[in-house]
CSV table of C-alpha atoms in Angstrom, one decimal:
chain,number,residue,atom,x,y,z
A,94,UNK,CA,-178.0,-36.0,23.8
A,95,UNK,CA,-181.7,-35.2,23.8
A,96,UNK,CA,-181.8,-32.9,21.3
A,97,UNK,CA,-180.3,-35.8,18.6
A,98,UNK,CA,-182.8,-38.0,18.9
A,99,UNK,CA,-185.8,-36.0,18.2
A,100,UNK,CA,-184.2,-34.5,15.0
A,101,UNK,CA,-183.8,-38.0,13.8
A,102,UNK,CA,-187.3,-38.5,14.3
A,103,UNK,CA,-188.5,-35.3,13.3
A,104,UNK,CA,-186.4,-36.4,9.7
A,105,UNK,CA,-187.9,-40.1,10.0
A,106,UNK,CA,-191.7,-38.4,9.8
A,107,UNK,CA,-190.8,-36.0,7.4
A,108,UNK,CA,-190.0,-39.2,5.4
A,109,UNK,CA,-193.0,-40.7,5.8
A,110,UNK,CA,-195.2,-38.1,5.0
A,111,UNK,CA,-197.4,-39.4,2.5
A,112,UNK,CA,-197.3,-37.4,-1.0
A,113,UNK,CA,-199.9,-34.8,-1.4
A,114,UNK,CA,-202.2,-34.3,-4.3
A,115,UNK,CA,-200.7,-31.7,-5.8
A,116,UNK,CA,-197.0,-33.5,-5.7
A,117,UNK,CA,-198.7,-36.5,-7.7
A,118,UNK,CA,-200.1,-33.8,-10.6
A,119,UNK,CA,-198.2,-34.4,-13.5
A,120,UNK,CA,-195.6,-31.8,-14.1
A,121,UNK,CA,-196.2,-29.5,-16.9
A,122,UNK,CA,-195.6,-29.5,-20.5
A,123,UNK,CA,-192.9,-27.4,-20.6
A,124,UNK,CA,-190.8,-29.6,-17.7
A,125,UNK,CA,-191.6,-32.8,-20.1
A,126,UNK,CA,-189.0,-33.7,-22.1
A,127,UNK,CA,-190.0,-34.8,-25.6
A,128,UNK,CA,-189.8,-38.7,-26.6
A,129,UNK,CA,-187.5,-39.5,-29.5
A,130,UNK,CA,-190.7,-39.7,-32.0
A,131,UNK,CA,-191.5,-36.0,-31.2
A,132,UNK,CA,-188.0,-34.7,-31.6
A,133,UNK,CA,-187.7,-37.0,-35.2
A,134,UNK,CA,-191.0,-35.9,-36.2
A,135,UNK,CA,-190.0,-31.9,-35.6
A,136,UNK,CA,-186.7,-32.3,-36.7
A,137,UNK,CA,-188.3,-33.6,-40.2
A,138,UNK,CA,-190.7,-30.3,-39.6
A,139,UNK,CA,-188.0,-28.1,-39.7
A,140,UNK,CA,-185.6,-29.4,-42.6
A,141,UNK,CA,-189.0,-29.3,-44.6
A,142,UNK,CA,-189.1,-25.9,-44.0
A,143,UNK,CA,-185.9,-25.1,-45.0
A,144,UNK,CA,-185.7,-27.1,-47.6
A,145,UNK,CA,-188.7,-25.0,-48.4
A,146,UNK,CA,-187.2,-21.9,-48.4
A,147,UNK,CA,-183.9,-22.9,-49.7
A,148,UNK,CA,-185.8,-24.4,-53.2
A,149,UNK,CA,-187.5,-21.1,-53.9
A,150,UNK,CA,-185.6,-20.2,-56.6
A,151,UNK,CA,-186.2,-23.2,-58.4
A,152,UNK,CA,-188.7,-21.3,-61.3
A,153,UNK,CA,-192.2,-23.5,-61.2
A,154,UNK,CA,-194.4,-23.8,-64.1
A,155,UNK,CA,-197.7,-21.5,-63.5
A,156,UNK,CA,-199.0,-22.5,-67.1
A,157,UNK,CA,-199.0,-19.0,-68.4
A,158,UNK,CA,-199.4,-17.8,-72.0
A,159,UNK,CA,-198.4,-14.8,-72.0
A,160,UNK,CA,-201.5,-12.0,-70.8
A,161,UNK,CA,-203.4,-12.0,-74.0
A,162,UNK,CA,-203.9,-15.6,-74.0
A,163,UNK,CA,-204.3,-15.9,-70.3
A,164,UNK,CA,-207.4,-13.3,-70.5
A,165,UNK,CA,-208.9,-15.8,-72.9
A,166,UNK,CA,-208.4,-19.1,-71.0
A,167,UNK,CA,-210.1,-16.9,-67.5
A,168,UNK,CA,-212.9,-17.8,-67.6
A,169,UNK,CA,-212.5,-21.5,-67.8
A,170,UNK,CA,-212.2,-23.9,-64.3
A,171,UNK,CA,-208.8,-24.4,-63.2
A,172,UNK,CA,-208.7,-27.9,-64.5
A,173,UNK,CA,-210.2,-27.2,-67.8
A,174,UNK,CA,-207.6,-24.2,-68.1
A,175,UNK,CA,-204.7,-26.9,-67.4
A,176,UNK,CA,-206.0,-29.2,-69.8
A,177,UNK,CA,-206.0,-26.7,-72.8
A,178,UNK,CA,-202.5,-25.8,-71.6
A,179,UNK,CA,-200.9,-28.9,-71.6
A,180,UNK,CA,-202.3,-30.2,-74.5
A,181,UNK,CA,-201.5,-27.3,-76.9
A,182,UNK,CA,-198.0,-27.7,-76.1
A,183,UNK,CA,-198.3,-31.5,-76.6
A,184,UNK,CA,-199.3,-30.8,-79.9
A,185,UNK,CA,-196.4,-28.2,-80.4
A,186,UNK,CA,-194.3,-30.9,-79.1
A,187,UNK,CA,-195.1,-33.4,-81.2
A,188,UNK,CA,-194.9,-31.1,-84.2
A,189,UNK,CA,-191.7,-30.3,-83.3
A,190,UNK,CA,-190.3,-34.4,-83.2
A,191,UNK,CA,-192.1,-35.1,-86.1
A,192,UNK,CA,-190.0,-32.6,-88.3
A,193,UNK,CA,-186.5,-33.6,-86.4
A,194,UNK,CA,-187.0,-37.1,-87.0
A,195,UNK,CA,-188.0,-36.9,-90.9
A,196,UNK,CA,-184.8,-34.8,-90.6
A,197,UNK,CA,-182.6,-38.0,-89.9
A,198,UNK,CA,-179.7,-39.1,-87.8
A,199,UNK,CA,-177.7,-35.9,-87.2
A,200,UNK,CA,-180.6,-33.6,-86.2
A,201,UNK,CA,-181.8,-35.9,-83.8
A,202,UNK,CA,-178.3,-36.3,-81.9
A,203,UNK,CA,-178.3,-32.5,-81.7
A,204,UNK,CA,-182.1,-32.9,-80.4
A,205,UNK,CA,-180.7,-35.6,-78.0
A,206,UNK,CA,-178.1,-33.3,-76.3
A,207,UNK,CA,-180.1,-30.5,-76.1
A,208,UNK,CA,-182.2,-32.1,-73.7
A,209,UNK,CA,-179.2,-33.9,-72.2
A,210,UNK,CA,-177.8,-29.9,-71.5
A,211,UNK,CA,-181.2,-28.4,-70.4
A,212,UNK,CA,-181.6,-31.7,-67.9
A,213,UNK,CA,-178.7,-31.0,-66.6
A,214,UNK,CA,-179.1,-27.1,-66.2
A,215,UNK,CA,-182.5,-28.4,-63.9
A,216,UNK,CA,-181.3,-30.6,-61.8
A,217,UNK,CA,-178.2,-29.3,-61.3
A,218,UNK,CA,-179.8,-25.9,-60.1
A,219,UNK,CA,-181.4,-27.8,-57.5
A,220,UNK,CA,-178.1,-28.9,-55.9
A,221,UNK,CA,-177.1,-25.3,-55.9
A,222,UNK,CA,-180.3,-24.2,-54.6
A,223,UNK,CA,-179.6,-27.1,-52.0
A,224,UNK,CA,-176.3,-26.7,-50.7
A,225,UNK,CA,-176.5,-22.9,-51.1
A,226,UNK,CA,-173.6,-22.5,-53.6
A,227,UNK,CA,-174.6,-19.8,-56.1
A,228,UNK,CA,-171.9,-18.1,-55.0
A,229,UNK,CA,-169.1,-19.8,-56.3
A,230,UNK,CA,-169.4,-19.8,-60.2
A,231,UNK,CA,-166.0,-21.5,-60.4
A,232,UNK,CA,-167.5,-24.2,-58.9
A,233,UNK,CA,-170.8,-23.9,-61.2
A,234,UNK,CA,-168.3,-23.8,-64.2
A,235,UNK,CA,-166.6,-27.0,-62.8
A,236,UNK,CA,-169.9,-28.9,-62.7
A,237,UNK,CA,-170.5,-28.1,-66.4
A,238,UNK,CA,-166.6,-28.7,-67.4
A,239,UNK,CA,-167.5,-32.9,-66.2
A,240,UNK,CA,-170.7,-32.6,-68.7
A,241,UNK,CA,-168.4,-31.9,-71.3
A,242,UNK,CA,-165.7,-34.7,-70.1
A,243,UNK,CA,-168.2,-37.5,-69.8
A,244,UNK,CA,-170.2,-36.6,-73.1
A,245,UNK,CA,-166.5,-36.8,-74.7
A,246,UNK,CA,-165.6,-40.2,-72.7
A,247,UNK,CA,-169.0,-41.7,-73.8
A,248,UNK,CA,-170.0,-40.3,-76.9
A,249,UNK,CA,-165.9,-39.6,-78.6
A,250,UNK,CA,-165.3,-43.0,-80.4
A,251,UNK,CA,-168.4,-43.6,-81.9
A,252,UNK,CA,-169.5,-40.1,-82.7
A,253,UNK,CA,-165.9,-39.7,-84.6
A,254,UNK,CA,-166.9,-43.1,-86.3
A,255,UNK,CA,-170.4,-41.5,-87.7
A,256,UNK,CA,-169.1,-38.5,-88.5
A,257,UNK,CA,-165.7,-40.1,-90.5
A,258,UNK,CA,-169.1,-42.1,-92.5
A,259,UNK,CA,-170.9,-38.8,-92.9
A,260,UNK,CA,-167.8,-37.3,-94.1
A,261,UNK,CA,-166.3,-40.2,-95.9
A,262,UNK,CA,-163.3,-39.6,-94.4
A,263,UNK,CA,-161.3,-43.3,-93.0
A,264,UNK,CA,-159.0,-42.1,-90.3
A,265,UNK,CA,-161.3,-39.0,-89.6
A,266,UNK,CA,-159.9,-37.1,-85.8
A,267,UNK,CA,-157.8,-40.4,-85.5
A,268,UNK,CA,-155.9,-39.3,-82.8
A,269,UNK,CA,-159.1,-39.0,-80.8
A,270,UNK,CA,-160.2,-42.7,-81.2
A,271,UNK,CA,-156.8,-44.1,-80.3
A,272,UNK,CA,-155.9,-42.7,-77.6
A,273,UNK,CA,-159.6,-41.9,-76.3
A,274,UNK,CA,-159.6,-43.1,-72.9
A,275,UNK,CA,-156.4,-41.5,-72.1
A,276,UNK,CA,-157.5,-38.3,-73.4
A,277,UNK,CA,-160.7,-39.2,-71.1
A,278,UNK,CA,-159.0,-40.0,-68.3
A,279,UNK,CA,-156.2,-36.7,-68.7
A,280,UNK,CA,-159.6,-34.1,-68.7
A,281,UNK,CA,-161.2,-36.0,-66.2
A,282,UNK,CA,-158.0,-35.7,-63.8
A,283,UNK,CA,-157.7,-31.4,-65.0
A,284,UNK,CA,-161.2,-31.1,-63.1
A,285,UNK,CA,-160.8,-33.5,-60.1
A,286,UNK,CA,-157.6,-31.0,-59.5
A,287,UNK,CA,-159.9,-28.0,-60.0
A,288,UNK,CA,-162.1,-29.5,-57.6
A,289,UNK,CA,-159.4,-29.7,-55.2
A,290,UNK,CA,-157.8,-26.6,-55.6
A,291,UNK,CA,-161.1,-25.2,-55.5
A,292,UNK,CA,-162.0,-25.8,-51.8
A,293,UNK,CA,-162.9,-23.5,-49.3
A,294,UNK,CA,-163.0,-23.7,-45.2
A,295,UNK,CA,-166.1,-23.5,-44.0
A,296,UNK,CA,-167.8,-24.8,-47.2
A,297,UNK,CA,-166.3,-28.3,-47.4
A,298,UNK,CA,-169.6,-30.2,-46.9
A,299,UNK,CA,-171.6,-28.2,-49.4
A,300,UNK,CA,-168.9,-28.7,-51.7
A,301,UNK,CA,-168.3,-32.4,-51.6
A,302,UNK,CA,-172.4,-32.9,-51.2
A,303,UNK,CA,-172.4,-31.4,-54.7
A,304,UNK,CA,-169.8,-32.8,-56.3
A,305,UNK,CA,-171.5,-36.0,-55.4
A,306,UNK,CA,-174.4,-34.6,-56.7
A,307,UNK,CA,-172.5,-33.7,-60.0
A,308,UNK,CA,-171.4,-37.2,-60.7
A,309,UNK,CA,-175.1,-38.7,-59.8
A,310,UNK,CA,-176.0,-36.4,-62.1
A,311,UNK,CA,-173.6,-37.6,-64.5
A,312,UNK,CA,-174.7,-41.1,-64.4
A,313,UNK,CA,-178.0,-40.6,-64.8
A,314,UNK,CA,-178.0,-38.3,-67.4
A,315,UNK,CA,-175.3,-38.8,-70.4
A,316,UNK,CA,-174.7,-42.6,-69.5
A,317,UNK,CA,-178.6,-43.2,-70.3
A,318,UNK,CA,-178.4,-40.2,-72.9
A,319,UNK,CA,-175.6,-42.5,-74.6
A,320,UNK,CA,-177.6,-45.8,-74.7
A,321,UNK,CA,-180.1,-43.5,-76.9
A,322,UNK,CA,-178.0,-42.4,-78.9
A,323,UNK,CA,-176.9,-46.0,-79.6
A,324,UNK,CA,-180.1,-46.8,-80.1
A,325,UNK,CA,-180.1,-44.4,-83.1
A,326,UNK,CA,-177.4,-46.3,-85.0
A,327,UNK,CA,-179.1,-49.1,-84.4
A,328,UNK,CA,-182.0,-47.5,-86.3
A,329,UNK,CA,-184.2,-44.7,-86.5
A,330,UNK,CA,-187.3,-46.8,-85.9
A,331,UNK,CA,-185.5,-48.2,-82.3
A,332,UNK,CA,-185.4,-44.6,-81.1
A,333,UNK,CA,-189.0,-43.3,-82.9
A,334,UNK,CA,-190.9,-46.1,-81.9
A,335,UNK,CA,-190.0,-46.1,-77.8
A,336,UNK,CA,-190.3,-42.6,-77.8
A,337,UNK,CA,-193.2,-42.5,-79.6
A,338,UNK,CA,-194.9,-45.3,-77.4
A,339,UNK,CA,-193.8,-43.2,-74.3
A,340,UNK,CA,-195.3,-39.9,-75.2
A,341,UNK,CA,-198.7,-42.5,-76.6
A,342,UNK,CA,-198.6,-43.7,-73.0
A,343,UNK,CA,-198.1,-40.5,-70.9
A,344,UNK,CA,-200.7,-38.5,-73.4
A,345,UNK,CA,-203.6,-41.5,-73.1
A,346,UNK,CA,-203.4,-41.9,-69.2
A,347,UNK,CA,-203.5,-38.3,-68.9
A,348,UNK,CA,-206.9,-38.6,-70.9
A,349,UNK,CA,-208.0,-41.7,-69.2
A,350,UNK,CA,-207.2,-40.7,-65.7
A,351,UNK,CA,-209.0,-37.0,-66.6
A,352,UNK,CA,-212.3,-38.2,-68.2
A,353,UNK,CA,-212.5,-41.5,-65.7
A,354,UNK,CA,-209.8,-41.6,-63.2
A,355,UNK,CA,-211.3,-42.1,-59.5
A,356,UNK,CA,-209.0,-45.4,-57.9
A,357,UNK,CA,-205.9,-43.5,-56.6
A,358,UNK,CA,-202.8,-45.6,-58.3
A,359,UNK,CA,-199.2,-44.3,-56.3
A,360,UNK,CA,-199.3,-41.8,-53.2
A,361,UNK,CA,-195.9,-40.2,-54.7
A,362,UNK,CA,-198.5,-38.7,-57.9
A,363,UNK,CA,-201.6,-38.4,-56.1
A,364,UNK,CA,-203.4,-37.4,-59.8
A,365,UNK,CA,-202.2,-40.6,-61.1
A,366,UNK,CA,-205.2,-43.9,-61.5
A,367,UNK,CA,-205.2,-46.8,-62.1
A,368,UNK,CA,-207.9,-45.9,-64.6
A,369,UNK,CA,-205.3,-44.0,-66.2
A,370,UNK,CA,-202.4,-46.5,-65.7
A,371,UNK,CA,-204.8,-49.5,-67.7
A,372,UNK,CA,-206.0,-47.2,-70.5
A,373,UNK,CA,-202.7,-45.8,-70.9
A,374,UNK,CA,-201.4,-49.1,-71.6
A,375,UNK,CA,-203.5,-51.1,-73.8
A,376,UNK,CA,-204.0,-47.9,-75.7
A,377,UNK,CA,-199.8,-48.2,-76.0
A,378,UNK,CA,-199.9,-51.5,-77.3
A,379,UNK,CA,-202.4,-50.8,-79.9
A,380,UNK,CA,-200.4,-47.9,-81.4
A,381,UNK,CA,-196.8,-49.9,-80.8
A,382,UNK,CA,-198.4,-52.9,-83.0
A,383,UNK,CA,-199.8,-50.0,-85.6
A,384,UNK,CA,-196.5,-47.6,-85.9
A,385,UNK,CA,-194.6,-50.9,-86.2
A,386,UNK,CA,-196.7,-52.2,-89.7
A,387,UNK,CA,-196.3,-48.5,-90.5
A,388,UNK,CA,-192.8,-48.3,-90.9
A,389,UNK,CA,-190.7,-52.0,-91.1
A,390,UNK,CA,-190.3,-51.6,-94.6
A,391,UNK,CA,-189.2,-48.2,-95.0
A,392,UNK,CA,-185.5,-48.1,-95.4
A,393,UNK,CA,-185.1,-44.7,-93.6
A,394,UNK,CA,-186.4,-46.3,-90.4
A,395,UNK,CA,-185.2,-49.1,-90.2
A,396,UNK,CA,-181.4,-49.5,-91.4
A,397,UNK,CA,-178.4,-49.3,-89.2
A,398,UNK,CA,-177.5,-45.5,-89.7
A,399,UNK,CA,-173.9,-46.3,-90.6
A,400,UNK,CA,-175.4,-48.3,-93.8
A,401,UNK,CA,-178.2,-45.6,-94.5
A,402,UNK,CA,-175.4,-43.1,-94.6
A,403,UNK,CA,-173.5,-45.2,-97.3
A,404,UNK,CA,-176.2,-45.9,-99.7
A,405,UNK,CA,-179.8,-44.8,-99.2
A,406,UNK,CA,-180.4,-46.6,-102.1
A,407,UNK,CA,-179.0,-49.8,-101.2
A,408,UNK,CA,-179.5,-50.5,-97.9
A,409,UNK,CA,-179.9,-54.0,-96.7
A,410,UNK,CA,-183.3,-54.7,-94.6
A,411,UNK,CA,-182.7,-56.4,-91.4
A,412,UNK,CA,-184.1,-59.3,-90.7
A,413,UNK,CA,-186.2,-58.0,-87.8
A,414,UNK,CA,-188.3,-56.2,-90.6
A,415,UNK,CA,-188.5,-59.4,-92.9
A,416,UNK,CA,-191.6,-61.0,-93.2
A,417,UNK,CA,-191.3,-64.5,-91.8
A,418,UNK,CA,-193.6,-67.8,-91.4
A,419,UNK,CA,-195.1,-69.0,-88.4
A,420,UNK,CA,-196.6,-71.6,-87.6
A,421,UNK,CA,-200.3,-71.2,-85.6
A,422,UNK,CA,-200.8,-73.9,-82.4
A,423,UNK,CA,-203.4,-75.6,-81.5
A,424,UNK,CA,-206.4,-75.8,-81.2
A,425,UNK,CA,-206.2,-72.3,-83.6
A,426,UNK,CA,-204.9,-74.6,-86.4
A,427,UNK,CA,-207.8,-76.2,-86.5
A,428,UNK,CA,-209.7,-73.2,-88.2
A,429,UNK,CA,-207.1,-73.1,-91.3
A,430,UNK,CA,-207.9,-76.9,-91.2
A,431,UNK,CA,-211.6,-76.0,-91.8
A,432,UNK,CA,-210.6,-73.1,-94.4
A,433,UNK,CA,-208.1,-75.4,-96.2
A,434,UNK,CA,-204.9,-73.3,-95.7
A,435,UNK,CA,-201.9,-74.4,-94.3
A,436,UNK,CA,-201.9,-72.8,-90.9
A,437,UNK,CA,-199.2,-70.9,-90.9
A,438,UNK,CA,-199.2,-66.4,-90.6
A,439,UNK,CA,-196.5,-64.1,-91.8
A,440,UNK,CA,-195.5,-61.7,-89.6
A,441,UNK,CA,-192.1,-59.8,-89.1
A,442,UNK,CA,-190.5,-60.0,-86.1
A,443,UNK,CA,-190.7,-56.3,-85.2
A,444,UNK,CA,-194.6,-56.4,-84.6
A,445,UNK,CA,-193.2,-58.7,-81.0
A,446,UNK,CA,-190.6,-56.5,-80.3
A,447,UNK,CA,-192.9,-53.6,-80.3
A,448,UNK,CA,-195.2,-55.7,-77.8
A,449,UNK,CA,-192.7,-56.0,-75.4
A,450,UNK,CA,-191.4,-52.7,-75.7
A,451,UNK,CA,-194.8,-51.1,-75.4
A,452,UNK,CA,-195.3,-53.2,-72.5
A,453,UNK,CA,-192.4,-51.8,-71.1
A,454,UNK,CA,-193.5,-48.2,-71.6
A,455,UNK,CA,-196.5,-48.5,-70.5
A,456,UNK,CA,-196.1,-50.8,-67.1
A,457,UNK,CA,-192.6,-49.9,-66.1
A,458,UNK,CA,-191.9,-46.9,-68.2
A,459,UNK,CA,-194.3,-45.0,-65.7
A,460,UNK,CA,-192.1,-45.8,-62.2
A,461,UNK,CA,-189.4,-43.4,-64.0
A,462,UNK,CA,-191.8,-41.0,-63.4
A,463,UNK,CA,-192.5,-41.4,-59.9
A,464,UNK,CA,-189.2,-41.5,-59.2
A,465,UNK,CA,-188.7,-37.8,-60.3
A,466,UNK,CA,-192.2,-37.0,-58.2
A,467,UNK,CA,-190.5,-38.6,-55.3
A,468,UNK,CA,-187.6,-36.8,-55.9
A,469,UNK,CA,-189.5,-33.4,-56.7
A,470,UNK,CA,-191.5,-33.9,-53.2
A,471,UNK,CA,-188.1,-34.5,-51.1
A,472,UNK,CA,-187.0,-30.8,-52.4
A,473,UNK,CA,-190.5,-29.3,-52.3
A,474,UNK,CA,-190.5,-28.8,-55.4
A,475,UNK,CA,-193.6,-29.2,-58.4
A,476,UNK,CA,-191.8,-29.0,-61.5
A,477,UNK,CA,-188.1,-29.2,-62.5
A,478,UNK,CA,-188.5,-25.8,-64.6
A,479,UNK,CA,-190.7,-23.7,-66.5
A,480,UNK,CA,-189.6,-24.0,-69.8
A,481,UNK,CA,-192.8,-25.8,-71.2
A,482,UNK,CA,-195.9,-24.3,-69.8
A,483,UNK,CA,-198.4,-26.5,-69.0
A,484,UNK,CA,-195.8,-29.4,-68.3
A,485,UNK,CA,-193.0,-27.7,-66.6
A,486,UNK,CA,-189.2,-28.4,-67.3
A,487,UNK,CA,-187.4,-30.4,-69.4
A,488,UNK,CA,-186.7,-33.0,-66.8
A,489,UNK,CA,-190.5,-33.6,-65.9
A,490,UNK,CA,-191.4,-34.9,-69.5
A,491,UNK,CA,-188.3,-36.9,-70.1
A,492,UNK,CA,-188.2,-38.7,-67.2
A,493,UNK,CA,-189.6,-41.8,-68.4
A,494,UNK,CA,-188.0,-41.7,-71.5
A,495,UNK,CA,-184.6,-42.0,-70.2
A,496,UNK,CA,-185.5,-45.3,-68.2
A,497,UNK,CA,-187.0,-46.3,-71.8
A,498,UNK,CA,-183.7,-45.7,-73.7
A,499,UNK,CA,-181.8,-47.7,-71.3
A,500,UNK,CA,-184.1,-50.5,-71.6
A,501,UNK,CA,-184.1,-50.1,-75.4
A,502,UNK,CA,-180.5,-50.6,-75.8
A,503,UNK,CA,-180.4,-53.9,-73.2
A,504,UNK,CA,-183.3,-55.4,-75.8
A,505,UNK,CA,-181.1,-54.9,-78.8
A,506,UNK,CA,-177.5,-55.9,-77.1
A,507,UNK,CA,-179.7,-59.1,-75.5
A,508,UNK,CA,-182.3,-60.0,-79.3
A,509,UNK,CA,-181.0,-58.1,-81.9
A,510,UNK,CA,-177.5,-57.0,-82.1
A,511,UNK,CA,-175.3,-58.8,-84.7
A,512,UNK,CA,-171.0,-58.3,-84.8
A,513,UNK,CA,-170.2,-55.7,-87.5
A,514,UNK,CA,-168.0,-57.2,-89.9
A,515,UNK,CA,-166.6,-53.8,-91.3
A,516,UNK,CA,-165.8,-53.2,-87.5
A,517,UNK,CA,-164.3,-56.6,-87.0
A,518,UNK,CA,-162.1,-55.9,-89.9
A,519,UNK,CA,-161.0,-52.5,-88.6
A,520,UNK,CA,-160.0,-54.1,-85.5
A,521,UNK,CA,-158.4,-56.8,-87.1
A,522,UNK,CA,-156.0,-54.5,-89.4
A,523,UNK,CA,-154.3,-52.7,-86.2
A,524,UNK,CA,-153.4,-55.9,-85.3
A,525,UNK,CA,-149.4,-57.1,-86.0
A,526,UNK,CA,-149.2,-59.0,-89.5
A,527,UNK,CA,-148.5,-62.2,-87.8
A,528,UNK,CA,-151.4,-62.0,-85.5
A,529,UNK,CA,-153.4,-61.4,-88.4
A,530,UNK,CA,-151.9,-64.0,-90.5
A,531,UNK,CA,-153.3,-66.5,-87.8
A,532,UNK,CA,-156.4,-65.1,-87.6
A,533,UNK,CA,-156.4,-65.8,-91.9
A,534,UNK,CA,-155.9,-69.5,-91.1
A,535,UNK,CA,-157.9,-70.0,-88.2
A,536,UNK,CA,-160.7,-68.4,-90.4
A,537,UNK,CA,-159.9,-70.5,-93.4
A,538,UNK,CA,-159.8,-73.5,-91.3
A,539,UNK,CA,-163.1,-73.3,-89.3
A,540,UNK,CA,-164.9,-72.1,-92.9
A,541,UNK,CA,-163.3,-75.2,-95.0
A,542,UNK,CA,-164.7,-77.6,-92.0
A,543,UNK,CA,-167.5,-76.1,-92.2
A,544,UNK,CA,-168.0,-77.0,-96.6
A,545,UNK,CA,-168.0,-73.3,-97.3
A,546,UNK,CA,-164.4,-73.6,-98.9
């Protein structure tokens, strides 16, 4: 009974021992475990690192010549050495387009899937890189099989139309154009099966993460690849001049932003300024407004293709190319007043659709590059390729261009764009004869209201 009570007390002081010094240290690092922040922050640490290593195959422009050339550029500075680079291939570049385009039409469709192929190739490499699925060339051959079904889906009815012009042929491939989304959908179904019968255990992820990748691809690619080439019918002058006001923009801000840039514009292109970004524009403008009175009345410019094809000779100018009045405002009438002339200017309408599409290139055009340098810098990546030295791949040039096409073929469907009537009549003629025969009275009705009967 004596014994009890003292071990209760003996426990009751050994509870009130105050804490020593040494128990109130905090513990060390090791025993701590790390707050959510740190185990984000070296989570991120890590995946950059293997996204790191995984992306090393990607081939990154170094700007080489080749070694004779290279022994002659040593002795400039590293920035000077860049700058000779990239600006001899501009010029090779430009060369180049110049020829294709005084070429016409049909080369510069060829030009236009070339790149669409070679942008593919880069960015699709990347995915592979990525998800670690060289090994599988079936599945690499599957990626390119849906390059070849989407280009037919997109491009098959109005590239069968061109060609049956070219040709002169009516009903050229018409088998293709009638049943053309069927065919679509029947090529498209052959590779999702492939896809399928293509899985492996263990791979799943990978393989659905690319074929994801594949089909974003896809979309940004050909469908914006397609809206250029519709911009060629439209044209030749509605694919030059954006293209041309792009390159005008991206060469100008590069010269700007090397001989005065110091204001930092983006954090996504740390060598981008905004001394850059504002020269690069007005200097866009100016050459949009000069290219435009260059070439409205040149015939090989600016006619549909489709009616350039028929008669070169003949070809109709559109009214976007015609001059037309306009009447000045106030108070800037008031100086005609002074001169005695009536104050009106002629102008065609082209010279303000080549503001607003220079506008474009320069202030928006720009973002479709950062978006690849975003994109670039989640991989840990610098270039898309090597193919151009001095500039990198395919992908790193035309990055604002396709953003540009896109926007180019909204302007025309939203300002330009008239109905084709010889379309309108094709359409018309598949029709039954009775259906027809009430579209004949309708027509004839609405006209003869109208006095022109």
């Amino acid at each position: 009974m004596s014994d009890q009570p003292s071990a209760d007390n003996a426990e009751v002081r050994q509870r009130r021992v105050p804490d020593s010094p040494e128990s109130l240290k905090a513990p060390e690092r090791d025993d701590v475990r790390p707050t959510s922040d740190e185990s984000d922050m070296d989570a991120v640490l890590q995946d950059e690192d293997r996204m790191e290593r995984l992306t090393k195959a990607i081939p990154q422009d170094k700007g080489s010549l080749g070694e004779f050339a290279d022994s002659m550029l040593e002795a400039l500075p590293p920035r000077w050495r860049n700058w000779v680079v990239r600006g001899l291939f501009t010029v090779i570049m430009i060369s180049t387009f110049t020829f294709i385009v005084n070429r016409g039409a049909t080369w510069l469709m060829f030009l236009v899937f070339l790149i669409q192929f070679k942008c593919f190739q880069e960015i699709i490499s990347i995915g592979l890189a990525v998800y670690r699925l060289y090994d599988f060339p079936w599945f690499r051959a599957l990626s390119w099989y849906f390059l070849l079904t989407s280009n037919y889906f997109f491009f098959g009815e109005s590239l069968i139309d061109y060609w049956g012009i070219v040709l002169k042929k009516d009903n050229f491939l018409h088998f293709l154009v009638a049943y053309h989304r069927l065919v679509s959908f029947a090529l498209y179904c052959i590779g999702f099966v492939s896809f399928v019968l293509s899985l492996r255990k263990g791979y799943y992820m990978r393989q659905f993460s690319l074929f994801a990748w594949t089909h974003l691809t896809l979309l940004l690619i050909v469908s914006q690849s397609f809206f250029i080439i519709q911009n060629i019918f439209q044209g030749l002058i509605w694919f030059l001049a954006p293209v041309a006001m792009i390159i005008c923009c991206d060469v100008m801000s590069y010269m700007f932003g090397f001989f005065f840039g110091k204001t930092p514009l983006i954090k996504l292109s740390p060598k981008k300024t905004w001394e850059g970004f504002i020269g690069g524009a007005f200097s866009t403008v100016i050459f949009g407004i000069l290219l435009s009175l260059a070439l409205y009345n040149r015939p090989f410019f600016v006619c549909p293709v489709e009616h350039y094809q028929i008669d070169s000779s003949n070809c109709t100018i559109p009214l976007a190319f015609q001059l037309q009045d306009y009447p000045v405002p106030r108070p800037f009438s008031f100086f005609f007043k002074i001169l005695r002339k009536e104050p009106v200017i002629q102008l065609f309408p082209f010279v303000f659709h080549s503001i607003a599409l220079s506008l474009f290139a320069s202030i928006l055009g720009p973002f479709g590059g950062f978006f690849a340098s975003g994109f670039k810098r989640a991989f840990k990546i610098k270039d898309f390729g090597d193919v151009i030295p001095g500039h990198g791949g395919l992908m790193d040039r035309f990055d604002c261009q396709l953003l540009m096409g896109t926007f180019v073929m909204v302007y025309i469907h939203s300002f330009i764009r008239v109905p084709d009537a010889s379309k309108l009549l094709k359409q018309i003629m598949t029709l039954e004869p009775q259906d027809q025969l009430n579209i004949f009275n309708l027509l004839q009705s609405e006209l003869s209201k109208n006095g022109l009967l």
